[in-house]
Amino acid sequence: PMLLAHIEDLVASTITDWNEYAVYEALIQAWLDREERRLRLQGRRDITGDSLYRACLLVAEHMQCSGSRFLSEAKLNELLHKHSEVDHLTQIKFGGRSLLNRNAQADYRFSHFSIQEYLVAQGLLQAAEARDQLEVPTYASEKVIRFVLDGRVKLCPQKPLVLRGLNLARFDLKGANLE
């Protein structure tokens, strides 16, 4: 259902080599572009798609580390004290095609848990750029690991993959290239 709701974004994408990783890449890029256009029309040139993306990476990592799918406004404010660009998320228009929403208790959440997992993987891949290796933390889910593996092929294939401390027994990584 989530993919059907965003089929127009996928059709409009310039991506030609499709896999699950590419689908999420296209969805998130289309959403960021839409939000940036909307904010420009409101005169908010200080908020870019890149700054929204970085804020989403921070929120997704925080939620994944804490084992949560929701982020309360109080927790968002705590994050805001450490990372000012998180405030940009308060400017998002929450609606049917938004990848970040708020529930009835005003908690922030991604429209689908897999969006959060994709963003966590993206944060790990970006962190690997400044390191000698790509380290996957113990809070990573099976989906995060799969996104990391797919992204690694594209973004940093030369980086050694480190899965230290992970209990892989609960995962089904059949067919995954863990080299």
mmCIF file of C-alpha atoms in Angstrom:
data_model
loop_
_atom_site.group_PDB
_atom_site.id
_atom_site.type_symbol
_atom_site.label_atom_id
_atom_site.label_comp_id
_atom_site.label_asym_id
_atom_site.label_seq_id
_atom_site.Cartn_x
_atom_site.Cartn_y
_atom_site.Cartn_z
ATOM 1 C CA PRO A 1 0.000 0.000 0.000
ATOM 2 C CA MET A 2 2.785 2.489 0.798
ATOM 3 C CA LEU A 3 4.402 1.978 -2.595
ATOM 4 C CA LEU A 4 1.075 2.344 -4.387
ATOM 5 C CA ALA A 5 0.490 5.653 -2.616
ATOM 6 C CA HIS A 6 3.796 6.894 -4.037
ATOM 7 C CA ILE A 7 3.719 5.246 -7.468
ATOM 8 C CA GLU A 8 3.772 8.644 -9.224
ATOM 9 C CA ASP A 9 7.056 9.482 -7.492
ATOM 10 C CA LEU A 10 8.572 6.200 -8.619
ATOM 11 C CA VAL A 11 7.425 6.627 -12.212
ATOM 12 C CA ALA A 12 8.822 10.188 -12.295
ATOM 13 C CA SER A 13 12.204 9.137 -10.899
ATOM 14 C CA THR A 14 15.297 9.144 -13.092
ATOM 15 C CA ILE A 15 16.573 5.922 -11.495
ATOM 16 C CA THR A 16 17.050 3.154 -14.037
ATOM 17 C CA ASP A 17 18.564 0.326 -11.981
ATOM 18 C CA TRP A 18 15.678 -0.653 -9.709
ATOM 19 C CA ASN A 19 15.928 -2.664 -6.512
ATOM 20 C CA GLU A 20 14.449 -2.165 -3.050
ATOM 21 C CA TYR A 21 17.207 0.280 -2.093
ATOM 22 C CA ALA A 22 16.554 2.380 -5.221
ATOM 23 C CA VAL A 23 12.807 2.464 -4.494
ATOM 24 C CA TYR A 24 13.410 4.019 -1.070
ATOM 25 C CA GLU A 25 16.005 6.374 -2.497
ATOM 26 C CA ALA A 26 13.456 7.609 -5.059
ATOM 27 C CA LEU A 27 10.638 7.905 -2.491
ATOM 28 C CA ILE A 28 12.700 9.936 -0.075
ATOM 29 C CA GLN A 29 14.172 12.185 -2.755
ATOM 30 C CA ALA A 30 10.720 12.951 -4.174
ATOM 31 C CA TRP A 31 9.394 13.755 -0.694
ATOM 32 C CA LEU A 32 12.354 16.022 0.101
ATOM 33 C CA ASP A 33 11.975 17.816 -3.247
ATOM 34 C CA ARG A 34 8.246 18.314 -2.604
ATOM 35 C CA GLU A 35 8.877 19.688 0.902
ATOM 36 C CA GLU A 36 11.640 21.999 -0.299
ATOM 37 C CA ARG A 37 9.400 23.400 -3.074
ATOM 38 C CA ARG A 38 6.575 23.972 -0.595
ATOM 39 C CA LEU A 39 8.880 25.736 1.847
ATOM 40 C CA ARG A 40 10.323 27.928 -0.933
ATOM 41 C CA LEU A 41 6.813 29.035 -1.827
ATOM 42 C CA GLN A 42 6.389 30.054 1.821
ATOM 43 C CA GLY A 43 9.604 32.076 1.652
ATOM 44 C CA ARG A 44 11.592 29.592 3.755
ATOM 45 C CA ARG A 45 14.826 29.502 1.774
ATOM 46 C CA ASP A 46 16.773 28.607 4.928
ATOM 47 C CA ILE A 47 15.418 25.052 4.907
ATOM 48 C CA THR A 48 16.741 22.848 2.130
ATOM 49 C CA GLY A 49 16.034 19.277 1.156
ATOM 50 C CA ASP A 50 19.541 18.444 2.379
ATOM 51 C CA SER A 51 18.928 19.953 5.808
ATOM 52 C CA LEU A 52 15.597 18.098 6.099
ATOM 53 C CA TYR A 53 17.375 14.904 5.103
ATOM 54 C CA ARG A 54 20.065 15.365 7.764
ATOM 55 C CA ALA A 55 17.368 16.046 10.369
ATOM 56 C CA CYS A 56 15.497 12.887 9.343
ATOM 57 C CA LEU A 57 18.724 10.874 9.617
ATOM 58 C CA LEU A 58 19.213 12.129 13.178
ATOM 59 C CA VAL A 59 15.627 11.363 14.164
ATOM 60 C CA ALA A 60 15.693 7.912 12.569
ATOM 61 C CA GLU A 61 18.952 7.025 14.314
ATOM 62 C CA HIS A 62 17.636 8.256 17.660
ATOM 63 C CA MET A 63 14.440 6.247 17.286
ATOM 64 C CA GLN A 64 16.298 3.107 16.182
ATOM 65 C CA CYS A 65 18.824 3.380 19.043
ATOM 66 C CA SER A 66 16.029 3.690 21.568
ATOM 67 C CA GLY A 67 14.031 0.857 19.986
ATOM 68 C CA SER A 68 11.110 3.139 19.238
ATOM 69 C CA ARG A 69 8.959 3.926 16.239
ATOM 70 C CA PHE A 70 7.799 7.216 17.762
ATOM 71 C CA LEU A 71 9.497 10.389 18.924
ATOM 72 C CA SER A 72 7.672 12.608 21.387
ATOM 73 C CA GLU A 73 7.837 16.362 21.082
ATOM 74 C CA ALA A 74 9.851 16.433 24.335
ATOM 75 C CA LYS A 75 12.417 14.026 22.849
ATOM 76 C CA LEU A 76 12.472 16.051 19.642
ATOM 77 C CA ASN A 77 13.288 19.129 21.722
ATOM 78 C CA GLU A 78 16.130 17.234 23.422
ATOM 79 C CA LEU A 79 17.523 16.368 20.003
ATOM 80 C CA LEU A 80 17.049 19.971 18.944
ATOM 81 C CA HIS A 81 19.374 21.169 21.705
ATOM 82 C CA LYS A 82 22.128 18.977 20.237
ATOM 83 C CA HIS A 83 21.287 19.463 16.550
ATOM 84 C CA SER A 84 19.576 22.719 15.593
ATOM 85 C CA GLU A 85 18.560 21.520 12.137
ATOM 86 C CA VAL A 86 16.113 19.074 13.728
ATOM 87 C CA ASP A 87 13.879 22.134 14.144
ATOM 88 C CA HIS A 88 13.348 22.056 10.366
ATOM 89 C CA LEU A 89 11.129 19.028 10.835
ATOM 90 C CA THR A 90 8.579 21.188 12.620
ATOM 91 C CA GLN A 91 8.043 22.990 9.291
ATOM 92 C CA ILE A 92 7.009 19.875 7.385
ATOM 93 C CA LYS A 93 3.471 19.661 6.093
ATOM 94 C CA PHE A 94 2.102 16.431 7.472
ATOM 95 C CA GLY A 95 -0.350 14.760 5.156
ATOM 96 C CA GLY A 96 -1.135 11.773 3.015
ATOM 97 C CA ARG A 97 2.106 11.656 1.040
ATOM 98 C CA SER A 98 4.428 12.755 3.808
ATOM 99 C CA LEU A 99 7.069 10.247 4.828
ATOM 100 C CA LEU A 100 7.178 11.754 8.319
ATOM 101 C CA ASN A 101 3.924 12.141 10.209
ATOM 102 C CA ARG A 102 2.516 12.825 13.656
ATOM 103 C CA ASN A 103 0.088 10.586 15.483
ATOM 104 C CA ALA A 104 -2.869 11.570 17.690
ATOM 105 C CA GLN A 105 -0.514 12.125 20.656
ATOM 106 C CA ALA A 106 1.577 14.501 18.470
ATOM 107 C CA ASP A 107 4.498 12.045 18.387
ATOM 108 C CA TYR A 108 6.637 12.061 15.271
ATOM 109 C CA ARG A 109 6.885 8.831 13.298
ATOM 110 C CA PHE A 110 7.844 7.728 9.827
ATOM 111 C CA SER A 111 4.925 6.697 7.645
ATOM 112 C CA HIS A 112 6.381 3.192 7.503
ATOM 113 C CA PHE A 113 9.011 1.588 9.723
ATOM 114 C CA SER A 114 11.039 0.665 6.636
ATOM 115 C CA ILE A 115 11.546 4.408 5.942
ATOM 116 C CA GLN A 116 13.157 4.722 9.372
ATOM 117 C CA GLU A 117 15.308 1.653 8.681
ATOM 118 C CA TYR A 118 16.414 2.997 5.291
ATOM 119 C CA LEU A 119 17.404 6.320 6.858
ATOM 120 C CA VAL A 120 19.358 4.552 9.613
ATOM 121 C CA ALA A 121 21.246 2.629 6.921
ATOM 122 C CA GLN A 122 21.935 5.883 5.069
ATOM 123 C CA GLY A 123 23.357 7.417 8.236
ATOM 124 C CA LEU A 124 25.652 4.418 8.688
ATOM 125 C CA LEU A 125 26.801 4.643 5.075
ATOM 126 C CA GLN A 126 27.526 8.358 5.448
ATOM 127 C CA ALA A 127 29.457 7.751 8.666
ATOM 128 C CA ALA A 128 31.569 5.167 6.839
ATOM 129 C CA GLU A 129 32.828 7.869 4.465
ATOM 130 C CA ALA A 130 34.956 9.320 7.290
ATOM 131 C CA ARG A 131 36.111 5.922 8.578
ATOM 132 C CA ASP A 132 38.157 2.986 7.388
ATOM 133 C CA GLN A 133 35.219 0.621 7.703
ATOM 134 C CA LEU A 134 31.462 0.369 7.593
ATOM 135 C CA GLU A 135 30.352 -0.573 11.084
ATOM 136 C CA VAL A 136 26.819 -1.793 11.721
ATOM 137 C CA PRO A 137 25.764 -1.210 15.365
ATOM 138 C CA THR A 138 23.960 -3.713 17.539
ATOM 139 C CA TYR A 139 20.650 -1.839 17.243
ATOM 140 C CA ALA A 140 20.466 -2.571 13.509
ATOM 141 C CA SER A 141 17.513 -4.601 12.327
ATOM 142 C CA GLU A 142 17.669 -7.156 9.527
ATOM 143 C CA LYS A 143 16.209 -4.557 7.149
ATOM 144 C CA VAL A 144 18.841 -1.984 8.156
ATOM 145 C CA ILE A 145 21.543 -4.548 7.402
ATOM 146 C CA ARG A 146 20.020 -5.332 4.005
ATOM 147 C CA PHE A 147 19.824 -1.612 3.163
ATOM 148 C CA VAL A 148 23.441 -1.185 4.293
ATOM 149 C CA LEU A 149 24.531 -4.071 2.067
ATOM 150 C CA ASP A 150 22.687 -2.646 -0.953
ATOM 151 C CA GLY A 151 23.960 0.882 -0.309
ATOM 152 C CA ARG A 152 27.499 -0.309 0.293
ATOM 153 C CA VAL A 153 27.636 -1.761 -3.243
ATOM 154 C CA LYS A 154 26.721 1.659 -4.595
ATOM 155 C CA LEU A 155 28.438 4.055 -2.172
ATOM 156 C CA CYS A 156 31.460 2.414 -0.551
ATOM 157 C CA PRO A 157 32.187 -1.076 -1.887
ATOM 158 C CA GLN A 158 35.823 -0.896 -0.759
ATOM 159 C CA LYS A 159 34.958 -0.412 2.931
ATOM 160 C CA PRO A 160 35.184 -3.549 5.099
ATOM 161 C CA LEU A 161 31.864 -4.439 6.725
ATOM 162 C CA VAL A 162 31.938 -4.869 10.521
ATOM 163 C CA LEU A 163 29.008 -6.608 12.234
ATOM 164 C CA ARG A 164 30.537 -6.742 15.718
ATOM 165 C CA GLY A 165 28.230 -7.694 18.579
ATOM 166 C CA LEU A 166 25.184 -8.393 16.414
ATOM 167 C CA ASN A 167 23.140 -11.497 17.101
ATOM 168 C CA LEU A 168 22.631 -12.613 13.520
ATOM 169 C CA ALA A 169 20.841 -15.802 14.580
ATOM 170 C CA ARG A 170 17.496 -13.972 14.589
ATOM 171 C CA PHE A 171 17.980 -12.675 11.037
ATOM 172 C CA ASP A 172 17.352 -14.352 7.707
ATOM 173 C CA LEU A 173 20.216 -13.030 5.631
ATOM 174 C CA LYS A 174 19.988 -15.824 3.082
ATOM 175 C CA GLY A 175 21.634 -14.711 -0.138
ATOM 176 C CA ALA A 176 23.178 -11.600 1.418
ATOM 177 C CA ASN A 177 26.791 -10.864 0.551
ATOM 178 C CA LEU A 178 28.418 -10.180 3.923
ATOM 179 C CA GLU A 179 31.980 -9.883 2.553
#
